[in-house]
Short mmCIF file of C-alpha atoms in Angstrom, two decimals:
data_model
loop_
_atom_site.label_atom_id
_atom_site.label_comp_id
_atom_site.label_asym_id
_atom_site.label_seq_id
_atom_site.Cartn_x
_atom_site.Cartn_y
_atom_site.Cartn_z
CA MET P 1 115.91 96.80 53.77
CA ILE P 2 116.47 94.50 56.20
CA GLU P 3 116.58 97.62 58.42
CA TYR P 4 113.37 99.22 57.17
CA ASN P 5 111.05 95.77 57.59
CA TYR P 6 113.11 95.33 61.42
CA LEU P 7 111.53 98.49 61.87
CA VAL P 8 108.19 98.04 60.64
CA ASN P 9 108.22 94.63 62.17
CA VAL P 10 109.07 96.67 65.71
CA VAL P 11 106.49 99.68 64.86
CA ILE P 12 103.75 96.87 64.31
CA SER P 13 104.80 95.26 67.61
CA MET P 14 104.50 98.51 69.72
CA LYS P 15 101.22 99.44 67.65
CA ILE P 16 99.87 95.57 69.14
CA ASN P 17 100.96 95.77 72.34
CA SER P 18 99.79 99.38 72.76
CA ILE P 19 96.16 97.97 71.48
CA ILE P 20 96.61 95.08 74.02
CA ASN P 21 97.59 97.33 76.70
CA LEU P 22 94.81 99.55 76.20
CA ASN P 23 92.06 96.79 75.46
CA LEU P 24 93.43 95.22 79.03
CA PHE P 25 93.33 98.90 80.85
CA VAL P 26 89.24 99.16 79.61
CA PHE P 27 88.38 95.38 81.08
CA VAL P 28 90.01 96.10 84.23
CA VAL P 29 88.39 98.94 84.65
CA LEU P 30 85.54 98.43 83.36
CA ALA P 31 85.49 95.41 85.04
CA LEU P 32 85.76 96.57 88.23
CA ILE P 33 82.84 99.45 87.88
CA LEU P 34 80.41 96.59 86.87
CA ALA P 35 81.51 94.85 89.46
CA LEU P 36 80.71 97.27 92.64
CA ALA P 37 77.39 98.53 90.75
CA ILE P 38 76.26 94.94 90.52
CA ASP P 39 76.56 94.22 94.12
CA ILE P 40 75.83 97.94 95.35
CA ILE P 41 72.38 97.04 93.27
CA PHE P 42 71.45 93.52 93.67
CA GLY P 43 73.63 92.87 96.95
CA GLU P 44 74.92 89.36 97.50
CA LEU P 45 74.12 86.17 95.22
CA PRO P 46 72.15 83.62 95.87
CA THR P 47 73.60 81.08 98.94
CA ARG P 48 73.49 78.04 96.71
CA ILE P 49 76.01 79.48 94.52
CA HIS P 50 77.86 81.80 96.17
CA PRO P 51 81.66 81.53 96.23
CA VAL P 52 82.22 81.92 99.92
CA VAL P 53 79.61 79.68 100.96
CA ILE P 54 80.93 77.08 98.24
CA ILE P 55 84.61 78.50 100.04
CA GLY P 56 82.74 77.41 103.05
CA SER P 57 81.81 73.77 102.21
CA PHE P 58 85.60 73.22 101.01
CA THR P 59 86.47 74.42 103.70
CA ASN P 60 84.76 72.25 106.42
CA PHE P 61 85.19 69.11 104.22
CA PHE P 62 89.49 69.52 104.05
CA LYS P 63 88.32 71.00 108.08
CA ARG P 64 87.48 67.46 108.96
CA GLN P 65 90.42 65.45 107.10
CA PHE P 66 92.90 67.18 108.71
CA ILE P 67 91.77 68.12 112.12
CA LYS P 68 92.88 65.30 113.47
CA ILE P 69 96.43 66.33 112.72
CA LYS P 70 97.63 68.42 116.41
CA ASN P 71 100.31 70.68 114.99
CA ARG P 72 99.35 73.82 112.35
CA LEU P 73 100.64 71.85 109.76
CA SER P 74 96.96 70.74 109.84
CA GLY P 75 96.03 74.62 108.73
CA LEU P 76 99.03 74.60 106.32
CA LEU P 77 97.05 71.73 104.66
CA VAL P 78 93.54 72.88 104.55
CA VAL P 79 94.54 76.19 103.05
CA ILE P 80 96.60 74.54 100.50
CA GLY P 81 93.35 72.09 99.52
CA VAL P 82 90.79 74.87 99.69
CA CYS P 83 93.22 77.25 97.26
CA LEU P 84 93.55 73.64 94.79
CA VAL P 85 90.11 72.73 94.76
CA SER P 86 88.85 76.48 93.91
CA ALA P 87 91.20 77.21 91.42
CA ILE P 88 90.09 74.20 89.56
CA VAL P 89 86.48 75.01 89.95
CA LEU P 90 87.08 78.60 89.08
CA TYR P 91 89.11 77.49 86.01
CA ILE P 92 87.08 74.85 84.64
CA THR P 93 84.18 78.02 84.35
CA TYR P 94 86.57 80.28 83.09
CA PHE P 95 87.64 77.62 80.06
CA ILE P 96 83.25 76.97 79.87
CA CYS P 97 83.05 80.66 79.01
CA SER P 98 85.99 81.64 77.56
CA SER P 99 84.51 80.32 73.65
CA ASN P 100 82.25 83.70 73.53
CA VAL P 101 83.62 87.26 74.99
CA ILE P 102 80.01 88.18 76.34
CA LEU P 103 79.68 85.08 78.01
CA LEU P 104 83.53 85.29 79.69
CA PHE P 105 83.40 89.28 80.84
CA ILE P 106 79.73 88.44 82.43
CA MET P 107 81.30 85.54 84.06
CA PHE P 108 84.40 87.78 85.12
CA ILE P 109 82.22 91.03 86.54
CA ILE P 110 79.64 88.56 88.51
CA LEU P 111 82.65 86.52 90.41
CA LEU P 112 84.32 90.08 90.91
CA SER P 113 81.63 90.99 92.39
CA ALA P 114 81.55 87.85 94.83
CA THR P 115 85.00 88.72 96.23
CA PHE P 116 84.00 91.51 97.98
CA SER P 117 80.24 92.85 99.64
CA VAL P 118 79.65 96.85 100.09
CA ASN P 119 76.02 96.08 100.09
CA MET P 120 75.46 93.78 102.65
CA LEU P 121 78.05 95.64 104.60
CA LEU P 122 76.54 98.66 104.93
CA GLN P 123 72.81 97.41 105.11
CA THR P 124 73.50 95.01 108.20
CA ALA P 125 74.91 98.18 110.41
CA LEU P 126 71.87 100.42 109.31
CA ASP P 127 69.45 97.31 109.94
CA VAL P 128 70.91 97.34 113.44
CA LYS P 129 70.21 100.58 113.38
CA ASN P 130 66.34 100.43 112.32
CA ALA P 131 66.38 98.10 114.92
CA LEU P 132 67.60 99.78 117.65
CA ASP P 133 64.84 102.83 116.99
CA ASP P 134 62.74 100.25 117.53
CA ASP P 135 63.11 97.61 119.62
CA ILE P 136 66.67 96.61 121.37
CA GLU P 137 66.19 93.06 121.59
CA LYS P 138 66.16 92.43 117.80
CA ALA P 139 68.44 94.88 117.41
CA ARG P 140 71.06 92.59 119.79
CA GLN P 141 70.14 89.59 117.91
CA LEU P 142 70.97 91.38 115.13
CA VAL P 143 74.76 92.16 116.65
CA SER P 144 75.00 88.75 117.59
CA TYR P 145 75.88 87.62 113.64
CA LEU P 146 78.21 90.48 113.71
CA VAL P 147 80.31 89.78 116.50
CA SER P 148 81.71 86.78 118.55
CA ARG P 149 80.85 88.55 121.98
CA ASP P 150 77.91 87.77 123.92
CA THR P 151 75.11 90.31 123.19
CA ASP P 152 71.97 89.13 125.64
CA GLU P 153 72.72 91.89 127.83
CA LEU P 154 74.28 94.82 126.37
CA THR P 155 72.98 98.64 126.22
CA GLU P 156 72.17 100.66 123.50
CA SER P 157 75.80 102.32 123.97
CA PHE P 158 77.73 98.96 123.52
CA ILE P 159 76.00 97.68 120.46
CA VAL P 160 76.46 101.03 118.48
CA SER P 161 79.43 100.44 118.87
CA ALA P 162 79.90 96.71 118.42
CA THR P 163 77.99 97.75 115.31
CA VAL P 164 80.48 101.00 114.36
CA GLU P 165 83.30 98.60 114.91
CA SER P 166 82.37 95.38 112.79
CA LEU P 167 81.59 97.76 110.10
CA THR P 168 84.48 99.64 110.07
CA GLU P 169 86.58 96.67 110.76
CA ASN P 170 85.41 95.26 107.35
CA ILE P 171 85.79 97.67 105.19
CA THR P 172 89.46 96.40 104.97
CA ASP P 173 88.51 92.61 104.01
CA SER P 174 85.05 93.44 102.43
CA TYR P 175 86.67 95.64 99.42
CA VAL P 176 89.97 97.60 100.18
CA ALA P 177 91.78 94.72 100.28
CA PRO P 178 90.28 92.62 97.56
CA ILE P 179 90.35 94.73 95.22
CA PHE P 180 94.29 95.94 96.35
CA TYR P 181 95.18 92.79 95.31
CA TYR P 182 92.82 92.83 91.69
CA MET P 183 94.80 96.12 90.72
CA ILE P 184 97.86 95.03 91.56
CA PHE P 185 97.91 92.09 89.54
CA ALA P 186 96.36 94.40 86.47
CA ALA P 187 99.15 96.43 87.19
CA VAL P 188 101.77 93.53 86.90
CA ILE P 189 100.36 92.01 83.75
CA LEU P 190 99.72 95.60 82.32
CA ILE P 191 103.90 95.21 82.33
CA TYR P 192 104.16 91.48 81.75
CA PRO P 193 101.16 90.42 79.73
CA PHE P 194 100.96 86.37 79.62
CA ASP P 195 98.59 83.46 78.47
CA ASN P 196 95.52 83.67 80.54
CA HIS P 197 95.89 86.28 82.14
CA LEU P 198 92.02 87.01 82.85
CA PHE P 199 91.80 83.74 84.49
CA TYR P 200 94.85 84.83 87.38
CA LEU P 201 93.38 88.57 87.21
CA LEU P 202 90.02 86.80 88.62
CA LEU P 203 92.12 83.70 90.94
CA VAL P 204 93.98 86.72 92.98
CA PRO P 205 91.49 88.62 94.82
CA THR P 206 89.41 84.83 95.01
CA LEU P 207 92.47 83.70 96.40
CA TYR P 208 92.33 86.81 98.77
CA ARG P 209 88.91 86.27 99.86
CA ILE P 210 89.64 81.57 100.49
CA PHE P 211 92.04 83.21 103.11
CA ASN P 212 89.70 85.64 104.81
CA THR P 213 87.21 83.13 104.93
CA LEU P 214 89.36 80.13 106.40
CA ASP P 215 90.51 83.07 108.97
CA ALA P 216 86.95 83.38 109.63
CA MET P 217 86.25 79.95 109.70
CA LEU P 218 89.25 78.18 111.48
CA GLY P 219 91.20 81.72 113.33
CA TYR P 220 89.87 81.02 116.95
CA LYS P 221 91.94 80.79 119.43
CA THR P 222 89.62 77.30 120.65
CA PRO P 223 91.24 74.51 121.98
CA GLU P 224 89.50 72.65 118.98
CA LEU P 225 90.92 75.16 116.59
CA ILE P 226 94.22 77.11 118.10
CA ASN P 227 96.61 74.74 115.57
CA ILE P 228 93.91 74.18 112.37
CA GLY P 229 93.43 78.04 112.96
CA TYR P 230 97.47 79.31 113.47
CA VAL P 231 97.99 79.42 109.37
CA PRO P 232 95.24 81.03 107.92
CA ALA P 233 95.20 83.26 111.10
CA LYS P 234 98.79 84.41 110.39
CA ILE P 235 97.75 84.57 106.10
CA ASP P 236 95.00 86.52 106.84
CA ASP P 237 97.55 89.08 109.02
CA ILE P 238 99.95 89.26 106.01
CA LEU P 239 98.07 89.86 103.67
CA ASN P 240 95.60 92.80 105.52
CA TYR P 241 98.43 94.35 106.79
CA ILE P 242 98.37 97.12 103.79
CA PRO P 243 95.71 96.86 102.80
CA SER P 244 93.91 98.44 105.99
CA ARG P 245 96.75 100.91 106.06
CA ILE P 246 95.45 101.99 102.87
CA ALA P 247 92.15 101.78 104.33
CA GLY P 248 93.14 104.26 107.73
CA ILE P 249 94.56 106.74 105.87
CA CYS P 250 91.01 107.21 103.91
CA VAL P 251 89.11 107.01 106.46
CA VAL P 252 91.24 110.00 107.62
CA ILE P 253 90.57 111.86 104.28
CA SER P 254 87.02 110.75 104.16
CA ALA P 255 86.88 111.93 107.19
CA TYR P 256 87.81 115.79 105.60
CA LEU P 257 85.64 115.77 102.86
CA LEU P 258 82.44 114.76 104.81
CA LYS P 259 83.10 117.67 107.64
CA LEU P 260 83.94 115.17 110.53
CA ASP P 261 86.56 114.99 112.04
CA GLY P 262 89.69 114.31 110.48
CA LYS P 263 92.29 115.79 112.55
CA ASN P 264 91.19 113.69 115.60
CA ALA P 265 90.76 110.26 113.03
CA TYR P 266 94.48 110.62 112.21
CA GLU P 267 95.54 111.36 115.85
CA ILE P 268 93.48 108.40 117.48
CA MET P 269 94.84 106.36 114.66
CA ARG P 270 98.00 106.73 115.29
CA ARG P 271 97.20 106.64 119.16
CA ASP P 272 94.79 103.64 119.60
CA ALA P 273 95.31 102.01 115.94
CA ARG P 274 97.78 98.72 117.43
CA VAL P 275 95.64 98.74 120.67
CA CYS P 276 93.49 96.12 119.75
CA PRO P 277 94.55 92.28 119.62
CA SER P 278 94.65 92.27 115.44
CA PRO P 279 97.15 93.89 114.29
CA ASN P 280 95.04 95.59 111.50
CA SER P 281 91.30 95.72 112.27
CA GLY P 282 92.15 99.11 114.41
CA TYR P 283 93.29 100.79 111.29
CA THR P 284 90.18 101.47 110.58
CA MET P 285 87.85 101.13 113.79
CA ALA P 286 90.11 103.62 116.10
CA THR P 287 90.07 106.04 113.04
CA THR P 288 86.49 106.18 113.24
CA ALA P 289 86.28 106.78 116.79
CA GLY P 290 88.55 110.09 115.79
CA ALA P 291 86.08 111.01 113.11
CA LEU P 292 82.80 110.60 115.23
CA ASN P 293 84.56 111.81 118.76
CA ILE P 294 82.83 108.69 119.83
CA GLN P 295 84.55 106.20 122.12
CA LEU P 296 84.09 102.43 120.49
CA ILE P 297 84.99 99.59 123.87
CA LYS P 298 84.67 95.72 123.72
CA LYS P 299 85.27 95.06 127.36
CA ASP P 300 88.07 93.74 128.50
CA ILE P 301 90.00 94.15 125.04
CA TYR P 302 89.88 97.29 124.13
CA ILE P 303 89.00 100.52 124.24
CA LEU P 304 89.06 103.18 120.99
CA GLY P 305 88.75 106.79 120.96
CA ASP P 306 87.85 109.36 123.37
CA ASP P 307 84.84 109.56 125.76
CA ASN P 308 83.95 113.55 124.23
CA LYS P 309 80.28 112.51 123.88
CA ARG P 310 77.36 110.43 124.60
CA ILE P 311 77.39 107.64 121.79
CA THR P 312 73.88 107.31 120.54
CA SER P 313 72.06 105.01 116.86
CA ASP P 314 73.19 108.04 115.12
CA ASP P 315 76.75 107.37 114.98
CA ILE P 316 75.84 103.81 112.84
CA SER P 317 74.12 106.69 110.63
CA LYS P 318 77.40 108.64 110.44
CA ALA P 319 79.92 105.39 110.13
CA VAL P 320 77.91 104.26 107.26
CA LYS P 321 78.43 107.53 105.61
CA LEU P 322 81.59 107.59 106.66
CA SER P 323 82.22 103.89 105.42
CA LYS P 324 80.65 104.76 102.01
CA MET P 325 82.67 107.49 101.54
CA THR P 326 86.17 105.50 102.58
CA ILE P 327 85.32 103.05 99.52
CA ILE P 328 84.17 105.63 96.89
CA LEU P 329 87.86 107.09 97.43
CA PHE P 330 89.64 104.05 97.82
CA THR P 331 87.89 103.15 94.52
CA ILE P 332 88.67 106.70 92.94
CA ILE P 333 92.32 106.41 93.57
CA ILE P 334 93.31 103.02 93.09
CA ILE P 335 91.39 103.22 89.74
CA LEU P 336 93.65 107.25 89.12
CA LEU P 337 96.71 105.42 89.91
CA TYR P 338 95.98 102.40 87.67
CA SER P 339 95.58 104.75 84.58
CA LEU P 340 98.17 106.56 85.44
CA MET P 341 100.49 103.75 85.49
CA PHE P 342 98.90 103.26 81.09
CA VAL P 343 99.35 106.27 80.96
CA ILE P 344 103.11 106.19 81.29
CA LEU P 345 103.22 103.29 79.59
#
C-alpha cells in the first residue's frame, strides 16, 4: 500500500511538473512573439519611460561619482551600481504587477520589447536611403547620428557604406544577443525551475541591454573615458562573442534564401570578419558586404568585401531586406530549438 501511494505521488508530481513546464514554454514563446510584434508595429516606448533612457540616466549618475578614480576600478563600480539600481527598479515593477497575471504578462512583454530594437534599426537605415535620394546634406546629418566618424564631407558611396555598416553591426546588439540570452535562460529554468523565475527571465536580457548601453556611453578610448570605459567595453565584447557569430551564420543562410551571394557572404566573413577593431562587429558587416558583393569602407580603419560593383543607395534597401530575413530566421531557429528541448524534457 505504501509503495502504491508512493507511485501515485510520483505520477501526480510528474503531471504537475509537466503542466508547469508547458505553461512556462507557452509563456516564453508567446512573450517573445508578442514583444517582437509590439516593437515592429509600435516601435520604441516613449522616451521618458524607456528603460534604456532610464539606464542612461543611472549611468551618467554613477559616471559622475566614479570618474574621479583614475583606474579601471571606476568602470567596474559603474557597472555594479547601474546593474544593482536597475535590478531593484525592475523587481519593484515586477512585484507590483505580480498581483495580477494579465498585468504581469503585459508588463513582461512590454519590457522585453524594450530590450531590443528591430523597428528603429531597420527604419533608421531606410530614412537615410530616402534622404539620400532627395538631399545628400540631410543624409549626411542622419548618418552622423549612427556613426562616430565625421560625416560632413562624405560622398554618396561612403554614406551608403556607413549606413549598411551601422545597420548590420547592430543586428547582434539590437536583437540577436538579448534574445539569445533570454532563450538560454528560459532553457535553464525549464530544467531547473525556481521561485520568481519570470523576474530573472526578464532580468537577463535587461542586463544585456545595460551592458550594451554602458559600452555605448563609456566604451571609448578618449582621455576621459579610457579607464572608466574599459570594463563595460570588455563585458560587451564577451557577451557579444557567441551571438555575433550566430548572427553571421544567419546572414549567410538568409543571403541564400533571398538569392543573394550566400557563398561569397561566407567567404568574406571568414576572410574579413576579424579585420575590424571590434572582435564581434565584423561577423555581420563583412558577411553583408559579401552577400551584396560590395565593399564597406571606414577610412583608415577597415575595408570589408571586394570592390565588385559601385555601391548605391539601393544597397541600403537590400541590406535592410537581408537584416529582416536574418532576424526572422534567427527567431524561428531559436524557437524551434527551445521547442525541441521542451519535447525532449
